[in-house]
């Protein structure tokens, strides 16, 4: 590995010669592969007993070899997420300092969705997760991964951090997994080496401080901000934490870490606040940094979140524009869609053109406020699309835990049929299969809808999500 000379010099100075040589040796090795299970989606057979656990994550596992994830239907069904093990440490911060009751959390730099799906599994029920990505095409990937994960109480946004600033005291938990110089990804991504420079480190630090300044007003007093990067230098890590303490009066918080985990701490001279560093020569994972900061309790006026109610003027203007559009969705359509939900009275249905979506009643006020300042990519569950007299069930409904069991007839498919379906190829069902919309399952886990018309079943898998590869590997290695 040909590392830039300034990187070598700075990290020798940071770690010392012996530790740096250990780091360099670790960077020559193959990176570990790890996955995190979805506790809400488990197939009808156990995970392989040979897999070792990620010690700081209750649902994380190391794999003994890389699997053919693209050709595993359960990967596409959201049964697990392929995620770097070090970043799963987020769970420790959330479980230690997250309120026990409902939480409103923001994952500010969320794509492709590893930490968002993890947070959504850890948050208390009734909580709302807002997952944001500033780059538009990456926000679509984020929405896809969260839809596959299947929890309904999620809003995906595509906005700049500065767009959030007016949402005063809106969130009680914020995660800023900041864009960084990527030193911790060197062995996984050779491009990160080519793009690294001392100048880029400086640029990243300035960008991170701008992001933190933009988002700090959105955190409620007493709330927590989790700051993380995948880099080693102190400029983007400890120095930014120190900057937040000086600028915002933030308190740095500590979590208990067993020594056997190999996680190290603060490398900034004359600073003793707790931070959590992952080096590949100490931990089984990539380079990672995390710190937990609490916003000080100030005047009582700061405790009131900025919420706009449903009778807000901007909301009324949107409603008037919607009323002016042709009415394409009838009460009968809405009744059909609502009946597919496990708890239909918990949701408010909304219509955008011919698309019917559902959002939790208890979070509507928050959604109204978010919609007034942010670009919403997806909120809640897309239930279906109206075409003529029909409501065509949407794939996000098939993936969602809010789908009422028994709403559709189900048919278990073979591995070969599942792959054909995920490639959006034609599917044939037995003559005994019922006509109409059928939910396909693989190993008892839903993988999506078809419309069975007898001689064939129309494949309703999203075109943009399909497996594009036309070949099959010689050896298919799957988790179950």
Short mmCIF file of C-alpha atoms in Angstrom, two decimals:
data_model
loop_
_atom_site.label_atom_id
_atom_site.label_comp_id
_atom_site.label_asym_id
_atom_site.label_seq_id
_atom_site.Cartn_x
_atom_site.Cartn_y
_atom_site.Cartn_z
CA UNK A 1 0.00 0.00 0.00
CA UNK A 2 1.57 3.23 -1.20
CA UNK A 3 0.48 5.81 1.39
CA UNK A 4 1.08 9.55 0.96
CA UNK A 5 4.25 10.76 2.72
CA UNK A 6 2.44 13.48 4.75
CA UNK A 7 -0.02 10.83 6.02
CA UNK A 8 2.87 8.59 7.10
CA UNK A 9 4.64 11.43 8.90
CA UNK A 10 1.54 12.71 10.70
CA UNK A 11 0.43 9.26 11.85
CA UNK A 12 3.90 8.27 13.04
CA UNK A 13 3.84 11.41 15.14
CA UNK A 14 0.28 10.71 16.31
CA UNK A 15 0.71 7.03 17.21
CA UNK A 16 4.44 6.54 17.69
CA UNK A 17 6.69 4.36 15.51
CA UNK A 18 5.72 1.00 16.96
CA UNK A 19 1.96 1.55 16.83
CA UNK A 20 2.21 3.05 13.35
CA UNK A 21 4.02 -0.06 12.07
CA UNK A 22 1.25 -2.19 13.59
CA UNK A 23 -1.33 -0.04 11.82
CA UNK A 24 0.54 -0.33 8.53
CA UNK A 25 0.70 -4.12 8.88
CA UNK A 26 -3.05 -4.25 9.57
CA UNK A 27 -3.75 -2.16 6.47
CA UNK A 28 -2.08 -4.84 4.33
CA UNK A 29 -4.60 -7.45 5.49
CA UNK A 30 -8.02 -8.21 4.03
CA UNK A 31 -10.71 -6.16 5.76
CA UNK A 32 -13.24 -8.14 7.81
CA UNK A 33 -16.78 -8.52 6.47
CA UNK A 34 -19.65 -7.97 8.86
CA UNK A 35 -23.42 -7.84 8.76
CA UNK A 36 -26.13 -6.63 11.09
CA UNK A 37 -29.38 -8.57 11.40
CA UNK A 38 -32.83 -6.98 11.20
CA UNK A 39 -34.59 -8.02 14.43
CA UNK A 40 -37.98 -7.47 12.77
CA UNK A 41 -37.29 -9.87 9.89
CA UNK A 42 -36.04 -13.36 10.53
CA UNK A 43 -36.34 -16.31 8.13
CA UNK A 44 -37.60 -19.72 9.18
CA UNK A 45 -34.13 -21.15 9.80
CA UNK A 46 -31.30 -20.09 12.15
CA UNK A 47 -28.21 -18.14 11.21
CA UNK A 48 -25.02 -20.19 10.94
CA UNK A 49 -23.64 -20.94 14.40
CA UNK A 50 -20.06 -20.51 13.19
CA UNK A 51 -20.37 -16.73 12.87
CA UNK A 52 -18.74 -14.66 15.61
CA UNK A 53 -20.52 -11.71 17.16
CA UNK A 54 -19.56 -8.06 16.94
CA UNK A 55 -19.09 -7.40 20.67
CA UNK A 56 -20.51 -3.86 20.75
CA UNK A 57 -23.61 -4.64 18.65
CA UNK A 58 -26.38 -6.99 19.77
CA UNK A 59 -27.28 -7.94 16.19
CA UNK A 60 -23.85 -7.71 14.51
CA UNK A 61 -21.89 -10.69 13.17
CA UNK A 62 -18.54 -11.16 11.47
CA UNK A 63 -18.54 -13.42 8.40
CA UNK A 64 -15.83 -15.98 7.82
CA UNK A 65 -15.92 -15.12 4.10
CA UNK A 66 -17.58 -12.60 1.85
CA UNK A 67 -20.97 -13.77 0.63
CA UNK A 68 -22.57 -13.31 -2.77
CA UNK A 69 -24.91 -10.66 -1.36
CA UNK A 70 -26.35 -9.67 -4.75
CA UNK A 71 -27.64 -13.20 -5.21
CA UNK A 72 -29.15 -13.62 -1.74
CA UNK A 73 -32.91 -12.90 -1.77
CA UNK A 74 -32.89 -12.29 1.99
CA UNK A 75 -30.41 -9.45 1.51
CA UNK A 76 -32.85 -7.76 -0.88
CA UNK A 77 -35.71 -8.47 1.55
CA UNK A 78 -34.01 -6.47 4.31
CA UNK A 79 -33.23 -9.38 6.65
CA UNK A 80 -29.74 -8.01 7.20
CA UNK A 81 -27.52 -5.08 6.26
CA UNK A 82 -23.87 -5.34 5.21
CA UNK A 83 -22.15 -2.84 7.49
CA UNK A 84 -18.64 -2.16 8.68
CA UNK A 85 -18.32 -3.46 12.25
CA UNK A 86 -16.69 -0.42 13.87
CA UNK A 87 -19.58 1.86 12.91
CA UNK A 88 -21.99 -0.44 14.77
CA UNK A 89 -20.65 1.15 17.97
CA UNK A 90 -23.45 3.69 17.47
CA UNK A 91 -25.66 1.26 19.39
CA UNK A 92 -23.66 1.79 22.58
CA UNK A 93 -24.12 5.56 22.44
CA UNK A 94 -27.86 5.33 21.74
CA UNK A 95 -28.62 2.74 24.39
CA UNK A 96 -26.64 4.62 27.04
CA UNK A 97 -28.04 8.13 26.52
CA UNK A 98 -31.24 7.85 24.49
CA UNK A 99 -34.46 8.79 26.35
CA UNK A 100 -36.70 5.84 27.25
CA UNK A 101 -39.81 7.39 25.76
CA UNK A 102 -40.44 8.52 22.19
CA UNK A 103 -37.48 10.07 20.43
CA UNK A 104 -37.23 12.39 17.44
CA UNK A 105 -33.85 11.60 15.87
CA UNK A 106 -32.01 13.03 12.88
CA UNK A 107 -29.34 11.14 10.95
CA UNK A 108 -27.97 14.12 9.04
CA UNK A 109 -25.51 12.51 6.60
CA UNK A 110 -27.28 9.20 6.28
CA UNK A 111 -26.68 7.55 2.88
CA UNK A 112 -26.46 4.72 2.13
CA UNK A 113 -28.34 3.89 5.34
CA UNK A 114 -26.24 1.66 7.59
CA UNK A 115 -26.49 3.83 10.69
CA UNK A 116 -30.10 4.84 9.91
CA UNK A 117 -31.31 1.24 9.74
CA UNK A 118 -29.33 0.49 12.89
CA UNK A 119 -30.76 3.47 14.77
CA UNK A 120 -34.29 2.63 13.66
CA UNK A 121 -33.91 -0.85 15.18
CA UNK A 122 -32.66 0.59 18.49
CA UNK A 123 -35.04 3.55 18.92
CA UNK A 124 -38.07 3.10 21.21
CA UNK A 125 -41.37 2.35 19.47
CA UNK A 126 -43.27 5.52 18.66
CA UNK A 127 -40.04 7.35 17.81
CA UNK A 128 -39.53 9.17 14.53
CA UNK A 129 -36.31 8.90 12.53
CA UNK A 130 -35.46 11.57 9.96
CA UNK A 131 -32.72 10.32 7.61
CA UNK A 132 -31.20 13.00 5.41
CA UNK A 133 -28.81 12.95 2.46
CA UNK A 134 -27.73 16.11 0.64
CA UNK A 135 -26.80 14.36 -2.64
CA UNK A 136 -29.97 13.62 -4.56
CA UNK A 137 -29.15 10.24 -6.15
CA UNK A 138 -27.74 8.99 -2.84
CA UNK A 139 -30.97 10.02 -1.09
CA UNK A 140 -32.82 7.59 -3.38
CA UNK A 141 -30.48 4.77 -2.31
CA UNK A 142 -31.09 5.76 1.32
CA UNK A 143 -34.86 5.62 0.79
CA UNK A 144 -34.55 2.19 -0.85
CA UNK A 145 -32.53 0.73 2.01
CA UNK A 146 -34.88 2.11 4.66
CA UNK A 147 -37.90 0.81 2.75
CA UNK A 148 -36.33 -2.66 2.70
CA UNK A 149 -35.62 -2.42 6.44
CA UNK A 150 -39.36 -2.09 6.83
CA UNK A 151 -40.06 0.28 9.74
CA UNK A 152 -42.88 2.73 8.95
CA UNK A 153 -41.87 5.62 11.23
CA UNK A 154 -39.19 7.11 8.99
CA UNK A 155 -38.90 10.29 6.92
CA UNK A 156 -36.21 10.50 4.22
CA UNK A 157 -35.12 14.00 3.22
CA UNK A 158 -32.77 15.50 0.62
CA UNK A 159 -31.62 18.82 2.06
CA UNK A 160 -28.51 20.79 2.96
CA UNK A 161 -27.66 20.97 6.68
CA UNK A 162 -28.33 24.70 6.57
CA UNK A 163 -31.96 23.98 5.63
CA UNK A 164 -32.48 22.43 9.07
CA UNK A 165 -31.29 25.44 11.10
CA UNK A 166 -34.74 26.96 11.53
CA UNK A 167 -36.04 23.76 13.17
CA UNK A 168 -35.19 25.07 16.62
CA UNK A 169 -34.97 22.36 19.33
CA UNK A 170 -36.75 19.90 17.02
CA UNK A 171 -34.61 16.80 17.69
CA UNK A 172 -33.51 15.26 20.95
CA UNK A 173 -30.96 13.00 19.23
CA UNK A 174 -28.80 14.01 16.24
CA UNK A 175 -26.21 11.87 14.51
CA UNK A 176 -23.62 13.65 12.39
CA UNK A 177 -21.56 10.99 10.61
CA UNK A 178 -19.57 13.73 8.96
CA UNK A 179 -18.08 13.62 5.47
CA UNK A 180 -14.37 13.30 6.10
CA UNK A 181 -10.97 12.61 4.54
CA UNK A 182 -11.63 8.87 4.78
CA UNK A 183 -8.32 7.67 6.20
CA UNK A 184 -10.08 4.81 7.94
CA UNK A 185 -11.26 3.44 4.59
CA UNK A 186 -7.82 3.17 2.97
CA UNK A 187 -7.71 -0.63 2.81
CA UNK A 188 -11.29 -0.90 1.55
CA UNK A 189 -11.21 1.95 -0.94
CA UNK A 190 -7.96 2.68 -2.81
CA UNK A 191 -9.55 5.85 -4.22
CA UNK A 192 -9.55 7.28 -0.71
CA UNK A 193 -5.74 7.13 -0.77
CA UNK A 194 -5.56 8.97 -4.09
CA UNK A 195 -7.91 11.71 -2.86
CA UNK A 196 -6.15 12.27 0.47
CA UNK A 197 -4.01 15.34 1.11
CA UNK A 198 -3.26 17.61 4.09
CA UNK A 199 -5.19 20.33 2.28
CA UNK A 200 -8.23 18.06 2.02
CA UNK A 201 -8.05 17.35 5.75
CA UNK A 202 -8.24 21.11 6.39
CA UNK A 203 -11.16 21.47 3.97
CA UNK A 204 -12.98 18.58 5.65
CA UNK A 205 -12.50 20.10 9.10
CA UNK A 206 -13.95 23.42 7.93
CA UNK A 207 -16.90 21.66 6.27
CA UNK A 208 -17.56 19.63 9.42
CA UNK A 209 -17.62 22.75 11.57
CA UNK A 210 -20.04 24.42 9.16
CA UNK A 211 -22.33 21.38 9.32
CA UNK A 212 -22.18 21.29 13.12
CA UNK A 213 -22.92 25.03 13.34
CA UNK A 214 -25.92 24.62 11.05
CA UNK A 215 -27.41 21.71 12.97
CA UNK A 216 -26.67 22.61 16.62
CA UNK A 217 -29.75 24.91 16.97
CA UNK A 218 -31.97 21.93 16.03
CA UNK A 219 -30.92 19.97 19.11
CA UNK A 220 -33.07 20.35 22.21
CA UNK A 221 -31.35 21.43 25.43
CA UNK A 222 -30.29 18.27 27.20
CA UNK A 223 -30.33 16.39 23.90
CA UNK A 224 -27.36 14.44 22.54
CA UNK A 225 -25.34 14.87 19.39
CA UNK A 226 -23.31 11.86 18.24
CA UNK A 227 -20.37 12.91 16.10
CA UNK A 228 -18.47 10.33 14.05
CA UNK A 229 -15.96 10.06 11.21
CA UNK A 230 -14.04 7.31 9.45
CA UNK A 231 -10.68 9.02 9.76
CA UNK A 232 -7.67 9.04 12.13
CA UNK A 233 -6.32 12.59 12.40
CA UNK A 234 -7.11 14.77 15.38
CA UNK A 235 -8.16 17.79 13.28
CA UNK A 236 -11.38 16.12 12.14
CA UNK A 237 -11.88 14.28 15.42
CA UNK A 238 -10.73 15.50 18.85
CA UNK A 239 -10.15 19.07 17.67
CA UNK A 240 -13.72 19.29 16.38
CA UNK A 241 -15.03 17.92 19.66
CA UNK A 242 -12.97 20.51 21.54
CA UNK A 243 -14.31 23.17 19.17
CA UNK A 244 -17.91 22.16 19.99
CA UNK A 245 -17.17 22.35 23.71
CA UNK A 246 -15.68 25.83 23.35
CA UNK A 247 -18.25 27.18 20.92
CA UNK A 248 -21.48 25.60 22.16
CA UNK A 249 -20.69 24.68 25.74
CA UNK A 250 -21.21 21.02 24.91
CA UNK A 251 -20.55 18.34 27.51
CA UNK A 252 -18.68 15.26 26.29
CA UNK A 253 -20.23 12.02 27.59
CA UNK A 254 -18.73 8.64 28.39
CA UNK A 255 -19.85 5.05 27.79
CA UNK A 256 -18.47 1.94 29.43
CA UNK A 257 -16.10 0.08 27.12
CA UNK A 258 -14.57 -3.28 28.13
CA UNK A 259 -10.82 -3.33 27.54
CA UNK A 260 -11.16 -6.50 25.49
CA UNK A 261 -12.92 -4.59 22.72
CA UNK A 262 -9.63 -2.88 21.79
CA UNK A 263 -11.20 0.57 21.49
CA UNK A 264 -8.79 3.40 22.25
CA UNK A 265 -9.32 6.98 23.38
CA UNK A 266 -8.27 10.59 23.12
CA UNK A 267 -5.05 11.35 21.20
CA UNK A 268 -5.09 15.12 21.60
CA UNK A 269 -2.32 16.34 23.92
CA UNK A 270 -3.56 17.93 27.15
CA UNK A 271 -7.17 16.85 26.49
CA UNK A 272 -8.92 14.24 28.61
CA UNK A 273 -12.53 14.19 27.38
CA UNK A 274 -13.76 10.72 26.34
CA UNK A 275 -13.80 9.72 22.68
CA UNK A 276 -13.85 6.31 21.02
CA UNK A 277 -11.30 5.38 18.37
CA UNK A 278 -11.19 2.20 16.30
CA UNK A 279 -7.86 1.26 14.72
CA UNK A 280 -7.61 -1.90 12.60
CA UNK A 281 -4.53 -3.07 14.50
CA UNK A 282 -6.54 -3.00 17.75
CA UNK A 283 -10.12 -3.81 16.72
CA UNK A 284 -11.66 -6.12 14.13
CA UNK A 285 -12.97 -3.40 11.86
CA UNK A 286 -12.04 -0.28 9.92
CA UNK A 287 -10.89 3.11 11.19
CA UNK A 288 -13.66 4.93 13.02
CA UNK A 289 -14.12 7.74 15.56
CA UNK A 290 -17.12 8.57 17.71
CA UNK A 291 -17.89 11.12 20.42
CA UNK A 292 -21.11 11.85 22.31
CA UNK A 293 -21.97 15.43 23.26
CA UNK A 294 -24.83 16.80 25.33
CA UNK A 295 -26.34 20.23 24.74
CA UNK A 296 -26.44 22.25 27.96
CA UNK A 297 -29.75 22.92 29.65
CA UNK A 298 -30.46 26.64 29.21
CA UNK A 299 -33.55 28.84 29.48
CA UNK A 300 -36.94 27.19 29.42
CA UNK A 301 -37.80 28.88 26.12
CA UNK A 302 -35.24 26.68 24.38
CA UNK A 303 -37.11 23.55 25.43
CA UNK A 304 -40.02 24.24 23.07
CA UNK A 305 -39.54 22.54 19.70
CA UNK A 306 -40.51 24.37 16.54
CA UNK A 307 -43.68 22.60 15.35
CA UNK A 308 -46.16 23.87 12.80
CA UNK A 309 -49.69 22.55 13.26
CA UNK A 310 -51.85 21.20 10.46
CA UNK A 311 -53.66 24.55 10.21
CA UNK A 312 -50.40 26.34 9.39
CA UNK A 313 -50.76 28.76 6.46
CA UNK A 314 -48.17 27.00 4.32
CA UNK A 315 -49.96 23.73 4.94
CA UNK A 316 -53.26 25.27 3.83
CA UNK A 317 -51.68 26.54 0.61
CA UNK A 318 -50.45 23.04 -0.21
CA UNK A 319 -53.92 21.66 0.50
CA UNK A 320 -55.51 24.17 -1.87
CA UNK A 321 -53.17 23.21 -4.67
CA UNK A 322 -53.96 19.53 -4.07
CA UNK A 323 -57.73 20.20 -4.17
CA UNK A 324 -57.36 21.91 -7.53
CA UNK A 325 -55.87 18.75 -9.07
CA UNK A 326 -58.14 16.11 -10.66
CA UNK A 327 -59.49 13.65 -8.10
CA UNK A 328 -58.14 10.24 -9.17
CA UNK A 329 -58.43 8.41 -5.87
CA UNK A 330 -61.84 7.51 -4.47
CA UNK A 331 -62.99 6.69 -0.94
CA UNK A 332 -63.21 3.07 -2.04
CA UNK A 333 -59.56 3.12 -3.10
CA UNK A 334 -58.56 4.56 0.28
CA UNK A 335 -60.66 1.98 2.16
CA UNK A 336 -58.94 -0.81 0.23
CA UNK A 337 -55.49 0.59 0.96
CA UNK A 338 -56.21 1.19 4.64
CA UNK A 339 -57.43 -2.37 5.12
CA UNK A 340 -53.95 -3.64 4.22
CA UNK A 341 -52.46 -2.02 7.34
CA UNK A 342 -51.91 -3.92 10.57
CA UNK A 343 -53.15 -0.97 12.67
CA UNK A 344 -55.19 1.09 10.19
CA UNK A 345 -56.45 3.62 12.74
CA UNK A 346 -52.86 4.54 13.68
CA UNK A 347 -52.21 6.05 10.24
CA UNK A 348 -53.28 9.05 8.21
CA UNK A 349 -53.54 8.29 4.50
CA UNK A 350 -52.35 10.87 1.98
CA UNK A 351 -52.60 11.15 -1.79
CA UNK A 352 -49.99 12.46 -4.22
CA UNK A 353 -51.35 12.12 -7.74
CA UNK A 354 -52.25 8.44 -7.85
CA UNK A 355 -49.91 7.34 -5.04
CA UNK A 356 -51.44 6.49 -1.65
CA UNK A 357 -49.17 6.69 1.40
CA UNK A 358 -49.66 6.26 5.14
CA UNK A 359 -48.06 8.14 8.01
CA UNK A 360 -48.38 7.72 11.76
CA UNK A 361 -51.09 10.00 13.20
CA UNK A 362 -49.00 10.78 16.27
CA UNK A 363 -46.20 12.24 14.12
CA UNK A 364 -48.22 14.30 11.64
CA UNK A 365 -47.40 17.62 13.29
CA UNK A 366 -43.69 16.86 13.01
CA UNK A 367 -44.08 15.88 9.35
CA UNK A 368 -45.92 19.14 8.62
CA UNK A 369 -43.04 21.12 10.10
CA UNK A 370 -40.41 19.10 8.24
CA UNK A 371 -42.30 19.52 4.96
CA UNK A 372 -42.33 23.30 5.36
CA UNK A 373 -38.52 23.61 5.20
CA UNK A 374 -37.10 20.37 3.74
CA UNK A 375 -37.36 18.36 0.55
CA UNK A 376 -39.17 15.15 1.49
CA UNK A 377 -38.13 12.09 -0.51
CA UNK A 378 -40.34 9.60 1.33
CA UNK A 379 -42.44 9.71 4.49
CA UNK A 380 -44.02 6.68 6.11
CA UNK A 381 -45.19 3.86 3.84
CA UNK A 382 -46.15 3.98 0.19
CA UNK A 383 -49.17 1.67 0.22
CA UNK A 384 -50.04 1.55 -3.46
CA UNK A 385 -50.82 3.24 -6.74
CA UNK A 386 -54.32 3.73 -8.11
CA UNK A 387 -54.90 2.61 -11.70
CA UNK A 388 -58.51 2.66 -12.78
CA UNK A 389 -60.56 0.70 -10.26
CA UNK A 390 -57.51 -1.03 -8.81
CA UNK A 391 -55.06 -0.15 -6.08
CA UNK A 392 -51.76 -1.80 -7.01
CA UNK A 393 -49.87 -2.66 -3.81
CA UNK A 394 -46.46 -1.01 -3.63
CA UNK A 395 -43.23 -2.85 -2.91
CA UNK A 396 -42.59 -0.78 0.24
CA UNK A 397 -45.81 -2.25 1.67
CA UNK A 398 -44.47 -5.76 1.07
CA UNK A 399 -41.31 -4.82 2.97
CA UNK A 400 -43.10 -3.03 5.82
CA UNK A 401 -43.82 -4.34 9.30
CA UNK A 402 -47.09 -2.39 9.03
CA UNK A 403 -48.53 -4.84 6.46
CA UNK A 404 -51.42 -6.79 8.00
CA UNK A 405 -50.81 -10.54 7.78
CA UNK A 406 -53.41 -12.19 5.59
CA UNK A 407 -54.07 -9.08 3.50
CA UNK A 408 -52.84 -10.98 0.44
CA UNK A 409 -52.51 -14.65 -0.43
CA UNK A 410 -48.88 -15.76 -0.18
CA UNK A 411 -46.82 -18.19 -2.18
CA UNK A 412 -43.41 -19.54 -1.15
CA UNK A 413 -40.95 -19.58 -4.07
CA UNK A 414 -37.74 -21.46 -4.74
CA UNK A 415 -34.33 -19.84 -4.82
CA UNK A 416 -34.35 -19.84 -8.66
CA UNK A 417 -37.79 -18.20 -8.74
CA UNK A 418 -36.72 -15.63 -6.17
CA UNK A 419 -33.70 -14.58 -8.23
CA UNK A 420 -35.83 -14.41 -11.39
CA UNK A 421 -38.31 -12.22 -9.52
CA UNK A 422 -35.54 -9.91 -8.24
CA UNK A 423 -34.29 -9.59 -11.82
CA UNK A 424 -37.85 -8.52 -12.73
CA UNK A 425 -38.27 -11.48 -15.02
CA UNK A 426 -41.55 -13.25 -15.74
CA UNK A 427 -42.78 -15.53 -12.96
CA UNK A 428 -45.11 -18.52 -13.32
CA UNK A 429 -47.17 -19.72 -10.37
CA UNK A 430 -48.97 -23.07 -10.04
CA UNK A 431 -52.45 -23.35 -11.50
CA UNK A 432 -53.78 -23.62 -7.96
CA UNK A 433 -52.46 -20.15 -7.06
CA UNK A 434 -55.21 -17.56 -6.56
CA UNK A 435 -55.75 -14.86 -9.17
CA UNK A 436 -54.95 -11.25 -8.36
CA UNK A 437 -52.25 -9.78 -6.15
CA UNK A 438 -50.05 -12.38 -4.46
CA UNK A 439 -47.25 -11.80 -1.95
CA UNK A 440 -44.20 -13.92 -2.72
CA UNK A 441 -42.09 -15.24 0.16
CA UNK A 442 -38.68 -16.88 0.27
CA UNK A 443 -37.86 -18.85 3.42
CA UNK A 444 -41.08 -17.36 4.83
CA UNK A 445 -39.86 -13.75 4.34
CA UNK A 446 -41.79 -11.45 1.93
CA UNK A 447 -39.82 -10.48 -1.17
CA UNK A 448 -42.55 -8.63 -3.11
CA UNK A 449 -45.82 -8.68 -5.05
CA UNK A 450 -46.96 -10.18 -8.33
CA UNK A 451 -50.32 -9.99 -10.06
CA UNK A 452 -51.31 -13.49 -11.06
CA UNK A 453 -53.43 -13.50 -14.22
CA UNK A 454 -53.33 -17.25 -14.80
CA UNK A 455 -50.95 -18.02 -17.63
CA UNK A 456 -48.35 -15.74 -16.04
CA UNK A 457 -47.77 -13.47 -13.05
CA UNK A 458 -46.93 -9.83 -13.72
CA UNK A 459 -43.79 -8.93 -11.79
CA UNK A 460 -44.31 -5.83 -9.59
CA UNK A 461 -40.73 -5.55 -8.31
CA UNK A 462 -39.41 -1.96 -8.72
CA UNK A 463 -37.52 -1.64 -12.01
CA UNK A 464 -34.82 0.55 -10.48
CA UNK A 465 -34.10 -2.01 -7.72
CA UNK A 466 -33.73 -5.08 -9.91
CA UNK A 467 -30.61 -7.28 -10.02
CA UNK A 468 -28.93 -6.10 -13.19
CA UNK A 469 -26.34 -8.86 -13.44
CA UNK A 470 -27.30 -11.51 -15.96
CA UNK A 471 -24.82 -14.13 -14.80
CA UNK A 472 -24.81 -16.46 -11.80
CA UNK A 473 -21.57 -16.96 -9.85
CA UNK A 474 -20.06 -20.43 -9.85
CA UNK A 475 -20.54 -20.60 -6.10
CA UNK A 476 -23.43 -18.93 -4.32
CA UNK A 477 -22.62 -18.21 -0.66
CA UNK A 478 -25.56 -17.09 1.46
CA UNK A 479 -26.18 -16.33 5.12
CA UNK A 480 -28.93 -18.89 5.71
#
